[in-house]
Amino acid sequence: MNLYQQAEYWLSAHKIDQLPEDEGIEVAFAGRSNAGKSSAINVITAQRSLARTSKTPGRTQQIIFFKLDESRRLVDLPGYGFAKVPLAVKQHWQKTLERYLQTRRSLRGLILMMDVRHPLTEFDQEMLNWCKLSNMPVHILLTKADKLSRGKGSAALEQVRSELSGEMSVQLFSALKRVGVDEARKRLNEWFQITG
Ligand SMILES: Nc1nc2c(ncn2[C@@H]2O[C@H](COP(=O)(O)OP(=O)(O)OP(=O)(O)O)[C@@H](O)[C@H]2O)c(=O)[nH]1
Ligand SMILES: [Mg+2]
C-alpha cells in the first residue's frame, strides 16, 4: 500500500481558526467549482468515496483535510468561481481561501485543476499569478481529458504549458479513465519528500 492509499478523512474547517496545527507538509487541491478536485483526490488515493463528489457545482464548502500519515496531509479546497453561491458565502470563502493560501506555512504546493476543455479562465489566471508572486509551486491537472480527442488534449496541454514559469508544471488527467494518476503521484512524492 502506498502513502496515498492510506489517506483518511481527518477534519473540516469552515473558518481559519478551525485549521489544524500548521506543521508537517500539506498539498492542497484548488480550482474552479466542478473542475474535478474531489474526483482527483479519490483516484489518487485509490478510494472510491473519500472526498465527496457531485454533479452540482459547489459541493465542497469547507477546507477538508485528509491525513496520509502523522506529518503529511492532502487538502480539498472549496471551488472558486461558482456563480450560484450567495454573495455573503462567496465573500466568506474568498477571504478564508486567501488567508489560508497566504498564511499556511506547511502548504508545500498546489494541485490546480482545470477542465481541459476550458482551461485558464480568469480565476485560474489570478491563481497562477498569485502563485508566481508568492513562489508557490503549482502542478496543474487538466481534468476530464476523456472528453477530448488525443489531438485536442495535446493542444490544450501545450497551450497551458506555454504560459507557465518557474516551479509550475502541467499534465493531462482523467479521473474517469484513470489517466495520469502515476504522474500526479510522482509530483506529490517530490513535495512530500517521498523517495522510491
Ligand atoms: N468525464 C469525466 N467527468 C469527471 C472527471 N472528473 C470529475 N468528473 C465529473 O465532474 C463533476 C464534478 O466533479 P467533482 O470531483 O465533484 O468536482 P469538484 O471540483 O470537487 O467540485 P466542487 O467540490 O463543487 O468544487 C462530477 O460529476 C464528476 O463525476 C473526469 O475525469 N472525467
Ligand atoms: Mg469538491
PDB file of N, CA and C in Angstrom, residues 11-101:
ATOM      1  N   LEU A  11     -10.423  16.137   9.206  1.00  0.00           N
ATOM      2  CA  LEU A  11     -11.345  17.154   9.724  1.00  0.00           C
ATOM      3  C   LEU A  11     -11.681  18.188   8.667  1.00  0.00           C
ATOM      4  N   SER A  12     -12.739  18.961   8.914  1.00  0.00           N
ATOM      5  CA  SER A  12     -13.157  20.016   8.007  1.00  0.00           C
ATOM      6  C   SER A  12     -13.141  21.348   8.745  1.00  0.00           C
ATOM      7  N   ALA A  13     -12.642  22.374   8.062  1.00  0.00           N
ATOM      8  CA  ALA A  13     -12.610  23.700   8.681  1.00  0.00           C
ATOM      9  C   ALA A  13     -13.497  24.646   7.893  1.00  0.00           C
ATOM     10  N   HIS A  14     -14.357  25.354   8.608  1.00  0.00           N
ATOM     11  CA  HIS A  14     -15.220  26.339   7.962  1.00  0.00           C
ATOM     12  C   HIS A  14     -14.598  27.727   8.099  1.00  0.00           C
ATOM     13  N   LYS A  15     -13.809  27.889   9.152  1.00  0.00           N
ATOM     14  CA  LYS A  15     -13.166  29.173   9.410  1.00  0.00           C
ATOM     15  C   LYS A  15     -11.679  28.952   9.656  1.00  0.00           C
ATOM     16  N   ILE A  16     -10.904  30.029   9.466  1.00  0.00           N
ATOM     17  CA  ILE A  16      -9.462  29.949   9.627  1.00  0.00           C
ATOM     18  C   ILE A  16      -9.033  29.422  11.003  1.00  0.00           C
ATOM     19  N   ASP A  17      -9.767  29.827  12.048  1.00  0.00           N
ATOM     20  CA  ASP A  17      -9.337  29.397  13.387  1.00  0.00           C
ATOM     21  C   ASP A  17      -9.663  27.929  13.673  1.00  0.00           C
ATOM     22  N   GLN A  18     -10.288  27.256  12.681  1.00  0.00           N
ATOM     23  CA  GLN A  18     -10.559  25.826  12.862  1.00  0.00           C
ATOM     24  C   GLN A  18      -9.507  24.953  12.180  1.00  0.00           C
ATOM     25  N   LEU A  19      -8.512  25.600  11.562  1.00  0.00           N
ATOM     26  CA  LEU A  19      -7.479  24.824  10.863  1.00  0.00           C
ATOM     27  C   LEU A  19      -6.645  24.037  11.861  1.00  0.00           C
ATOM     28  N   PRO A  20      -6.184  22.861  11.446  1.00  0.00           N
ATOM     29  CA  PRO A  20      -5.310  22.103  12.356  1.00  0.00           C
ATOM     30  C   PRO A  20      -3.942  22.769  12.459  1.00  0.00           C
ATOM     31  N   GLU A  21      -3.166  22.337  13.423  1.00  0.00           N
ATOM     32  CA  GLU A  21      -1.797  22.812  13.650  1.00  0.00           C
ATOM     33  C   GLU A  21      -1.027  22.940  12.328  1.00  0.00           C
ATOM     34  N   ASP A  22      -0.341  24.060  12.169  1.00  0.00           N
ATOM     35  CA  ASP A  22       0.380  24.325  10.922  1.00  0.00           C
ATOM     36  C   ASP A  22       1.787  23.711  10.976  1.00  0.00           C
ATOM     37  N   GLU A  23       1.857  22.398  10.830  1.00  0.00           N
ATOM     38  CA  GLU A  23       3.165  21.727  10.907  1.00  0.00           C
ATOM     39  C   GLU A  23       3.191  20.568   9.913  1.00  0.00           C
ATOM     40  N   GLY A  24       4.382  20.052   9.639  1.00  0.00           N
ATOM     41  CA  GLY A  24       4.493  18.990   8.653  1.00  0.00           C
ATOM     42  C   GLY A  24       4.325  19.534   7.247  1.00  0.00           C
ATOM     43  N   ILE A  25       3.793  18.727   6.337  1.00  0.00           N
ATOM     44  CA  ILE A  25       3.656  19.133   4.940  1.00  0.00           C
ATOM     45  C   ILE A  25       2.230  18.902   4.479  1.00  0.00           C
ATOM     46  N   GLU A  26       1.646  19.899   3.794  1.00  0.00           N
ATOM     47  CA  GLU A  26       0.374  19.628   3.149  1.00  0.00           C
ATOM     48  C   GLU A  26       0.358  20.132   1.716  1.00  0.00           C
ATOM     49  N   VAL A  27      -0.450  19.453   0.887  1.00  0.00           N
ATOM     50  CA  VAL A  27      -0.636  19.828  -0.509  1.00  0.00           C
ATOM     51  C   VAL A  27      -2.130  20.025  -0.717  1.00  0.00           C
ATOM     52  N   ALA A  28      -2.511  21.180  -1.303  1.00  0.00           N
ATOM     53  CA  ALA A  28      -3.932  21.485  -1.455  1.00  0.00           C
ATOM     54  C   ALA A  28      -4.374  21.374  -2.905  1.00  0.00           C
ATOM     55  N   PHE A  29      -5.625  20.926  -3.074  1.00  0.00           N
ATOM     56  CA  PHE A  29      -6.241  20.789  -4.391  1.00  0.00           C
ATOM     57  C   PHE A  29      -7.180  21.975  -4.594  1.00  0.00           C
ATOM     58  N   ALA A  30      -6.866  22.797  -5.597  1.00  0.00           N
ATOM     59  CA  ALA A  30      -7.654  24.004  -5.835  1.00  0.00           C
ATOM     60  C   ALA A  30      -8.164  24.023  -7.266  1.00  0.00           C
ATOM     61  N   GLY A  31      -9.110  24.888  -7.518  1.00  0.00           N
ATOM     62  CA  GLY A  31      -9.617  25.023  -8.881  1.00  0.00           C
ATOM     63  C   GLY A  31     -11.065  25.437  -8.889  1.00  0.00           C
ATOM     64  N   ARG A  32     -11.538  25.752 -10.061  1.00  0.00           N
ATOM     65  CA  ARG A  32     -12.935  26.156 -10.203  1.00  0.00           C
ATOM     66  C   ARG A  32     -13.869  25.069  -9.697  1.00  0.00           C
ATOM     67  N   SER A  33     -15.023  25.500  -9.279  1.00  0.00           N
ATOM     68  CA  SER A  33     -16.034  24.557  -8.860  1.00  0.00           C
ATOM     69  C   SER A  33     -16.340  23.596 -10.005  1.00  0.00           C
ATOM     70  N   ASN A  34     -16.503  22.325  -9.685  1.00  0.00           N
ATOM     71  CA  ASN A  34     -16.854  21.315 -10.685  1.00  0.00           C
ATOM     72  C   ASN A  34     -15.688  20.887 -11.586  1.00  0.00           C
ATOM     73  N   ALA A  35     -14.477  21.384 -11.328  1.00  0.00           N
ATOM     74  CA  ALA A  35     -13.331  21.045 -12.181  1.00  0.00           C
ATOM     75  C   ALA A  35     -12.886  19.597 -11.990  1.00  0.00           C
ATOM     76  N   GLY A  36     -13.278  19.003 -10.865  1.00  0.00           N
ATOM     77  CA  GLY A  36     -12.913  17.613 -10.622  1.00  0.00           C
ATOM     78  C   GLY A  36     -11.910  17.414  -9.495  1.00  0.00           C
ATOM     79  N   LYS A  37     -11.866  18.355  -8.555  1.00  0.00           N
ATOM     80  CA  LYS A  37     -10.903  18.266  -7.451  1.00  0.00           C
ATOM     81  C   LYS A  37     -11.149  17.037  -6.586  1.00  0.00           C
ATOM     82  N   SER A  38     -12.393  16.889  -6.138  1.00  0.00           N
ATOM     83  CA  SER A  38     -12.690  15.771  -5.237  1.00  0.00           C
ATOM     84  C   SER A  38     -12.503  14.432  -5.956  1.00  0.00           C
ATOM     85  N   SER A  39     -12.892  14.373  -7.229  1.00  0.00           N
ATOM     86  CA  SER A  39     -12.700  13.137  -8.006  1.00  0.00           C
ATOM     87  C   SER A  39     -11.215  12.805  -8.124  1.00  0.00           C
ATOM     88  N   ALA A  40     -10.383  13.813  -8.331  1.00  0.00           N
ATOM     89  CA  ALA A  40      -8.941  13.579  -8.460  1.00  0.00           C
ATOM     90  C   ALA A  40      -8.377  13.028  -7.153  1.00  0.00           C
ATOM     91  N   ILE A  41      -8.825  13.579  -6.041  1.00  0.00           N
ATOM     92  CA  ILE A  41      -8.343  13.084  -4.742  1.00  0.00           C
ATOM     93  C   ILE A  41      -8.712  11.610  -4.577  1.00  0.00           C
ATOM     94  N   ASN A  42      -9.928  11.264  -4.959  1.00  0.00           N
ATOM     95  CA  ASN A  42     -10.359   9.870  -4.824  1.00  0.00           C
ATOM     96  C   ASN A  42      -9.528   8.922  -5.690  1.00  0.00           C
ATOM     97  N   VAL A  43      -9.215   9.344  -6.909  1.00  0.00           N
ATOM     98  CA  VAL A  43      -8.460   8.472  -7.803  1.00  0.00           C
ATOM     99  C   VAL A  43      -7.000   8.361  -7.340  1.00  0.00           C
ATOM    100  N   ILE A  44      -6.437   9.480  -6.909  1.00  0.00           N
ATOM    101  CA  ILE A  44      -5.040   9.464  -6.462  1.00  0.00           C
ATOM    102  C   ILE A  44      -4.880   8.622  -5.193  1.00  0.00           C
ATOM    103  N   THR A  45      -5.903   8.645  -4.337  1.00  0.00           N
ATOM    104  CA  THR A  45      -5.826   7.840  -3.114  1.00  0.00           C
ATOM    105  C   THR A  45      -6.401   6.436  -3.314  1.00  0.00           C
ATOM    106  N   ALA A  46      -6.884   6.163  -4.537  1.00  0.00           N
ATOM    107  CA  ALA A  46      -7.490   4.858  -4.850  1.00  0.00           C
ATOM    108  C   ALA A  46      -8.597   4.502  -3.866  1.00  0.00           C
ATOM    109  N   GLN A  47      -9.413   5.513  -3.524  1.00  0.00           N
ATOM    110  CA  GLN A  47     -10.549   5.278  -2.642  1.00  0.00           C
ATOM    111  C   GLN A  47     -11.785   5.869  -3.297  1.00  0.00           C
ATOM    112  N   ARG A  48     -12.814   5.058  -3.416  1.00  0.00           N
ATOM    113  CA  ARG A  48     -13.951   5.458  -4.218  1.00  0.00           C
ATOM    114  C   ARG A  48     -14.652   6.713  -3.689  1.00  0.00           C
ATOM    115  N   SER A  49     -14.808   6.813  -2.388  1.00  0.00           N
ATOM    116  CA  SER A  49     -15.602   7.930  -1.889  1.00  0.00           C
ATOM    117  C   SER A  49     -14.993   8.613  -0.670  1.00  0.00           C
ATOM    118  N   LEU A  50     -13.687   8.831  -0.749  1.00  0.00           N
ATOM    119  CA  LEU A  50     -13.017   9.554   0.341  1.00  0.00           C
ATOM    120  C   LEU A  50     -13.496  11.002   0.330  1.00  0.00           C
ATOM    121  N   ALA A  51     -13.339  11.663  -0.820  1.00  0.00           N
ATOM    122  CA  ALA A  51     -13.826  13.042  -0.950  1.00  0.00           C
ATOM    123  C   ALA A  51     -15.183  12.992  -1.638  1.00  0.00           C
ATOM    124  N   ARG A  52     -16.106  13.819  -1.197  1.00  0.00           N
ATOM    125  CA  ARG A  52     -17.450  13.797  -1.790  1.00  0.00           C
ATOM    126  C   ARG A  52     -17.473  14.543  -3.116  1.00  0.00           C
ATOM    127  N   THR A  53     -17.966  13.856  -4.147  1.00  0.00           N
ATOM    128  CA  THR A  53     -18.047  14.466  -5.471  1.00  0.00           C
ATOM    129  C   THR A  53     -19.512  14.710  -5.791  1.00  0.00           C
ATOM    130  N   SER A  54     -19.763  15.548  -6.769  1.00  0.00           N
ATOM    131  CA  SER A  54     -21.148  15.850  -7.112  1.00  0.00           C
ATOM    132  C   SER A  54     -21.280  16.482  -8.478  1.00  0.00           C
ATOM    133  N   LYS A  55     -22.424  16.248  -9.093  1.00  0.00           N
ATOM    134  CA  LYS A  55     -22.727  16.908 -10.358  1.00  0.00           C
ATOM    135  C   LYS A  55     -23.067  18.373 -10.105  1.00  0.00           C
ATOM    136  N   THR A  56     -23.499  18.675  -8.885  1.00  0.00           N
ATOM    137  CA  THR A  56     -23.865  20.051  -8.543  1.00  0.00           C
ATOM    138  C   THR A  56     -22.620  20.827  -8.146  1.00  0.00           C
ATOM    139  N   PRO A  57     -22.288  21.893  -8.875  1.00  0.00           N
ATOM    140  CA  PRO A  57     -21.103  22.657  -8.504  1.00  0.00           C
ATOM    141  C   PRO A  57     -21.262  23.247  -7.113  1.00  0.00           C
ATOM    142  N   GLY A  58     -20.156  23.401  -6.414  1.00  0.00           N
ATOM    143  CA  GLY A  58     -20.203  23.989  -5.083  1.00  0.00           C
ATOM    144  C   GLY A  58     -20.386  22.953  -3.991  1.00  0.00           C
ATOM    145  N   ARG A  59     -20.106  21.709  -4.338  1.00  0.00           N
ATOM    146  CA  ARG A  59     -20.269  20.604  -3.389  1.00  0.00           C
ATOM    147  C   ARG A  59     -19.358  20.774  -2.156  1.00  0.00           C
ATOM    148  N   THR A  60     -18.079  21.010  -2.407  1.00  0.00           N
ATOM    149  CA  THR A  60     -17.127  21.109  -1.303  1.00  0.00           C
ATOM    150  C   THR A  60     -17.169  22.530  -0.741  1.00  0.00           C
ATOM    151  N   GLN A  61     -17.676  22.662   0.496  1.00  0.00           N
ATOM    152  CA  GLN A  61     -17.836  24.007   1.041  1.00  0.00           C
ATOM    153  C   GLN A  61     -17.030  24.231   2.302  1.00  0.00           C
ATOM    154  N   GLN A  62     -16.073  23.364   2.533  1.00  0.00           N
ATOM    155  CA  GLN A  62     -15.209  23.551   3.685  1.00  0.00           C
ATOM    156  C   GLN A  62     -13.797  23.210   3.258  1.00  0.00           C
ATOM    157  N   ILE A  63     -12.830  23.568   4.079  1.00  0.00           N
ATOM    158  CA  ILE A  63     -11.461  23.133   3.810  1.00  0.00           C
ATOM    159  C   ILE A  63     -11.330  21.773   4.469  1.00  0.00           C
ATOM    160  N   ILE A  64     -11.174  20.739   3.640  1.00  0.00           N
ATOM    161  CA  ILE A  64     -11.235  19.382   4.159  1.00  0.00           C
ATOM    162  C   ILE A  64      -9.850  18.736   4.168  1.00  0.00           C
ATOM    163  N   PHE A  65      -9.488  18.221   5.316  1.00  0.00           N
ATOM    164  CA  PHE A  65      -8.156  17.632   5.486  1.00  0.00           C
ATOM    165  C   PHE A  65      -8.209  16.113   5.495  1.00  0.00           C
ATOM    166  N   PHE A  66      -7.302  15.518   4.714  1.00  0.00           N
ATOM    167  CA  PHE A  66      -7.126  14.068   4.708  1.00  0.00           C
ATOM    168  C   PHE A  66      -5.717  13.781   5.189  1.00  0.00           C
ATOM    169  N   LYS A  67      -5.615  12.899   6.149  1.00  0.00           N
ATOM    170  CA  LYS A  67      -4.314  12.575   6.724  1.00  0.00           C
ATOM    171  C   LYS A  67      -3.684  11.427   5.943  1.00  0.00           C
ATOM    172  N   LEU A  68      -2.418  11.585   5.561  1.00  0.00           N
ATOM    173  CA  LEU A  68      -1.692  10.477   4.929  1.00  0.00           C
ATOM    174  C   LEU A  68      -0.881   9.740   5.985  1.00  0.00           C
ATOM    175  N   ASP A  69      -0.195  10.513   6.805  1.00  0.00           N
ATOM    176  CA  ASP A  69       0.478   9.948   7.981  1.00  0.00           C
ATOM    177  C   ASP A  69       0.600  11.082   9.004  1.00  0.00           C
ATOM    178  N   GLU A  70       1.395  10.911  10.022  1.00  0.00           N
ATOM    179  CA  GLU A  70       1.423  11.894  11.109  1.00  0.00           C
ATOM    180  C   GLU A  70       1.827  13.299  10.656  1.00  0.00           C
ATOM    181  N   SER A  71       2.630  13.384   9.570  1.00  0.00           N
ATOM    182  CA  SER A  71       3.113  14.719   9.189  1.00  0.00           C
ATOM    183  C   SER A  71       2.681  15.165   7.793  1.00  0.00           C
ATOM    184  N   ARG A  72       1.893  14.344   7.093  1.00  0.00           N
ATOM    185  CA  ARG A  72       1.531  14.701   5.716  1.00  0.00           C
ATOM    186  C   ARG A  72       0.021  14.690   5.496  1.00  0.00           C
ATOM    187  N   ARG A  73      -0.448  15.711   4.733  1.00  0.00           N
ATOM    188  CA  ARG A  73      -1.893  15.847   4.525  1.00  0.00           C
ATOM    189  C   ARG A  73      -2.234  16.277   3.102  1.00  0.00           C
ATOM    190  N   LEU A  74      -3.387  15.835   2.623  1.00  0.00           N
ATOM    191  CA  LEU A  74      -3.975  16.359   1.395  1.00  0.00           C
ATOM    192  C   LEU A  74      -5.144  17.252   1.823  1.00  0.00           C
ATOM    193  N   VAL A  75      -5.361  18.332   1.083  1.00  0.00           N
ATOM    194  CA  VAL A  75      -6.404  19.280   1.454  1.00  0.00           C
ATOM    195  C   VAL A  75      -7.319  19.551   0.257  1.00  0.00           C
ATOM    196  N   ASP A  76      -8.613  19.349   0.443  1.00  0.00           N
ATOM    197  CA  ASP A  76      -9.604  19.608  -0.604  1.00  0.00           C
ATOM    198  C   ASP A  76     -10.193  20.997  -0.344  1.00  0.00           C
ATOM    199  N   LEU A  77      -9.972  21.934  -1.264  1.00  0.00           N
ATOM    200  CA  LEU A  77     -10.452  23.308  -1.075  1.00  0.00           C
ATOM    201  C   LEU A  77     -11.788  23.504  -1.773  1.00  0.00           C
ATOM    202  N   PRO A  78     -12.609  24.423  -1.275  1.00  0.00           N
ATOM    203  CA  PRO A  78     -13.862  24.725  -1.969  1.00  0.00           C
ATOM    204  C   PRO A  78     -13.532  25.319  -3.333  1.00  0.00           C
ATOM    205  N   GLY A  79     -14.354  25.025  -4.335  1.00  0.00           N
ATOM    206  CA  GLY A  79     -14.101  25.542  -5.665  1.00  0.00           C
ATOM    207  C   GLY A  79     -14.339  27.036  -5.731  1.00  0.00           C
ATOM    208  N   TYR A  80     -13.584  27.733  -6.573  1.00  0.00           N
ATOM    209  CA  TYR A  80     -13.852  29.150  -6.727  1.00  0.00           C
ATOM    210  C   TYR A  80     -14.660  29.386  -8.003  1.00  0.00           C
ATOM    211  N   GLY A  81     -15.244  30.549  -8.109  1.00  0.00           N
ATOM    212  CA  GLY A  81     -15.947  30.925  -9.325  1.00  0.00           C
ATOM    213  C   GLY A  81     -17.310  30.291  -9.500  1.00  0.00           C
ATOM    214  N   PHE A  82     -17.931  29.896  -8.428  1.00  0.00           N
ATOM    215  CA  PHE A  82     -19.264  29.327  -8.579  1.00  0.00           C
ATOM    216  C   PHE A  82     -20.319  30.407  -8.387  1.00  0.00           C
ATOM    217  N   ALA A  83     -21.004  30.741  -9.467  1.00  0.00           N
ATOM    218  CA  ALA A  83     -21.869  31.920  -9.503  1.00  0.00           C
ATOM    219  C   ALA A  83     -23.090  31.825  -8.593  1.00  0.00           C
ATOM    220  N   LYS A  84     -23.603  30.598  -8.387  1.00  0.00           N
ATOM    221  CA  LYS A  84     -24.889  30.486  -7.699  1.00  0.00           C
ATOM    222  C   LYS A  84     -24.822  30.566  -6.175  1.00  0.00           C
ATOM    223  N   VAL A  85     -23.607  30.662  -5.647  1.00  0.00           N
ATOM    224  CA  VAL A  85     -23.479  30.784  -4.198  1.00  0.00           C
ATOM    225  C   VAL A  85     -23.845  32.218  -3.797  1.00  0.00           C
ATOM    226  N   PRO A  86     -24.603  32.392  -2.703  1.00  0.00           N
ATOM    227  CA  PRO A  86     -24.937  33.760  -2.262  1.00  0.00           C
ATOM    228  C   PRO A  86     -23.670  34.592  -2.044  1.00  0.00           C
ATOM    229  N   LEU A  87     -23.777  35.874  -2.303  1.00  0.00           N
ATOM    230  CA  LEU A  87     -22.618  36.757  -2.243  1.00  0.00           C
ATOM    231  C   LEU A  87     -21.883  36.676  -0.901  1.00  0.00           C
ATOM    232  N   ALA A  88     -22.648  36.648   0.190  1.00  0.00           N
ATOM    233  CA  ALA A  88     -22.014  36.618   1.514  1.00  0.00           C
ATOM    234  C   ALA A  88     -21.167  35.360   1.671  1.00  0.00           C
ATOM    235  N   VAL A  89     -21.664  34.244   1.142  1.00  0.00           N
ATOM    236  CA  VAL A  89     -20.928  32.980   1.232  1.00  0.00           C
ATOM    237  C   VAL A  89     -19.660  33.079   0.386  1.00  0.00           C
ATOM    238  N   LYS A  90     -19.834  33.648  -0.794  1.00  0.00           N
ATOM    239  CA  LYS A  90     -18.704  33.806  -1.705  1.00  0.00           C
ATOM    240  C   LYS A  90     -17.603  34.641  -1.066  1.00  0.00           C
ATOM    241  N   GLN A  91     -18.026  35.750  -0.441  1.00  0.00           N
ATOM    242  CA  GLN A  91     -17.032  36.629   0.183  1.00  0.00           C
ATOM    243  C   GLN A  91     -16.351  35.938   1.351  1.00  0.00           C
ATOM    244  N   HIS A  92     -17.138  35.194   2.110  1.00  0.00           N
ATOM    245  CA  HIS A  92     -16.552  34.452   3.228  1.00  0.00           C
ATOM    246  C   HIS A  92     -15.473  33.503   2.700  1.00  0.00           C
ATOM    247  N   TRP A  93     -15.804  32.780   1.608  1.00  0.00           N
ATOM    248  CA  TRP A  93     -14.864  31.814   1.083  1.00  0.00           C
ATOM    249  C   TRP A  93     -13.631  32.431   0.481  1.00  0.00           C
ATOM    250  N   GLN A  94     -13.854  33.526  -0.226  1.00  0.00           N
ATOM    251  CA  GLN A  94     -12.727  34.205  -0.840  1.00  0.00           C
ATOM    252  C   GLN A  94     -11.729  34.630   0.231  1.00  0.00           C
ATOM    253  N   LYS A  95     -12.272  35.189   1.306  1.00  0.00           N
ATOM    254  CA  LYS A  95     -11.405  35.664   2.383  1.00  0.00           C
ATOM    255  C   LYS A  95     -10.702  34.506   3.071  1.00  0.00           C
ATOM    256  N   THR A  96     -11.468  33.441   3.334  1.00  0.00           N
ATOM    257  CA  THR A  96     -10.897  32.297   4.037  1.00  0.00           C
ATOM    258  C   THR A  96      -9.816  31.627   3.194  1.00  0.00           C
ATOM    259  N   LEU A  97     -10.118  31.475   1.900  1.00  0.00           N
ATOM    260  CA  LEU A  97      -9.173  30.844   0.991  1.00  0.00           C
ATOM    261  C   LEU A  97      -7.886  31.671   0.882  1.00  0.00           C
ATOM    262  N   GLU A  98      -8.060  32.970   0.773  1.00  0.00           N
ATOM    263  CA  GLU A  98      -6.905  33.871   0.690  1.00  0.00           C
ATOM    264  C   GLU A  98      -6.029  33.762   1.925  1.00  0.00           C
ATOM    265  N   ARG A  99      -6.699  33.805   3.087  1.00  0.00           N
ATOM    266  CA  ARG A  99      -5.954  33.714   4.340  1.00  0.00           C
ATOM    267  C   ARG A  99      -5.203  32.390   4.411  1.00  0.00           C
ATOM    268  N   TYR A 100      -5.901  31.326   4.025  1.00  0.00           N
ATOM    269  CA  TYR A 100      -5.274  30.004   4.067  1.00  0.00           C
ATOM    270  C   TYR A 100      -4.034  29.983   3.179  1.00  0.00           C
ATOM    271  N   LEU A 101      -4.189  30.417   1.928  1.00  0.00           N
ATOM    272  CA  LEU A 101      -3.082  30.366   0.976  1.00  0.00           C
ATOM    273  C   LEU A 101      -1.926  31.259   1.419  1.00  0.00           C
TER     274      LEU A 101
END
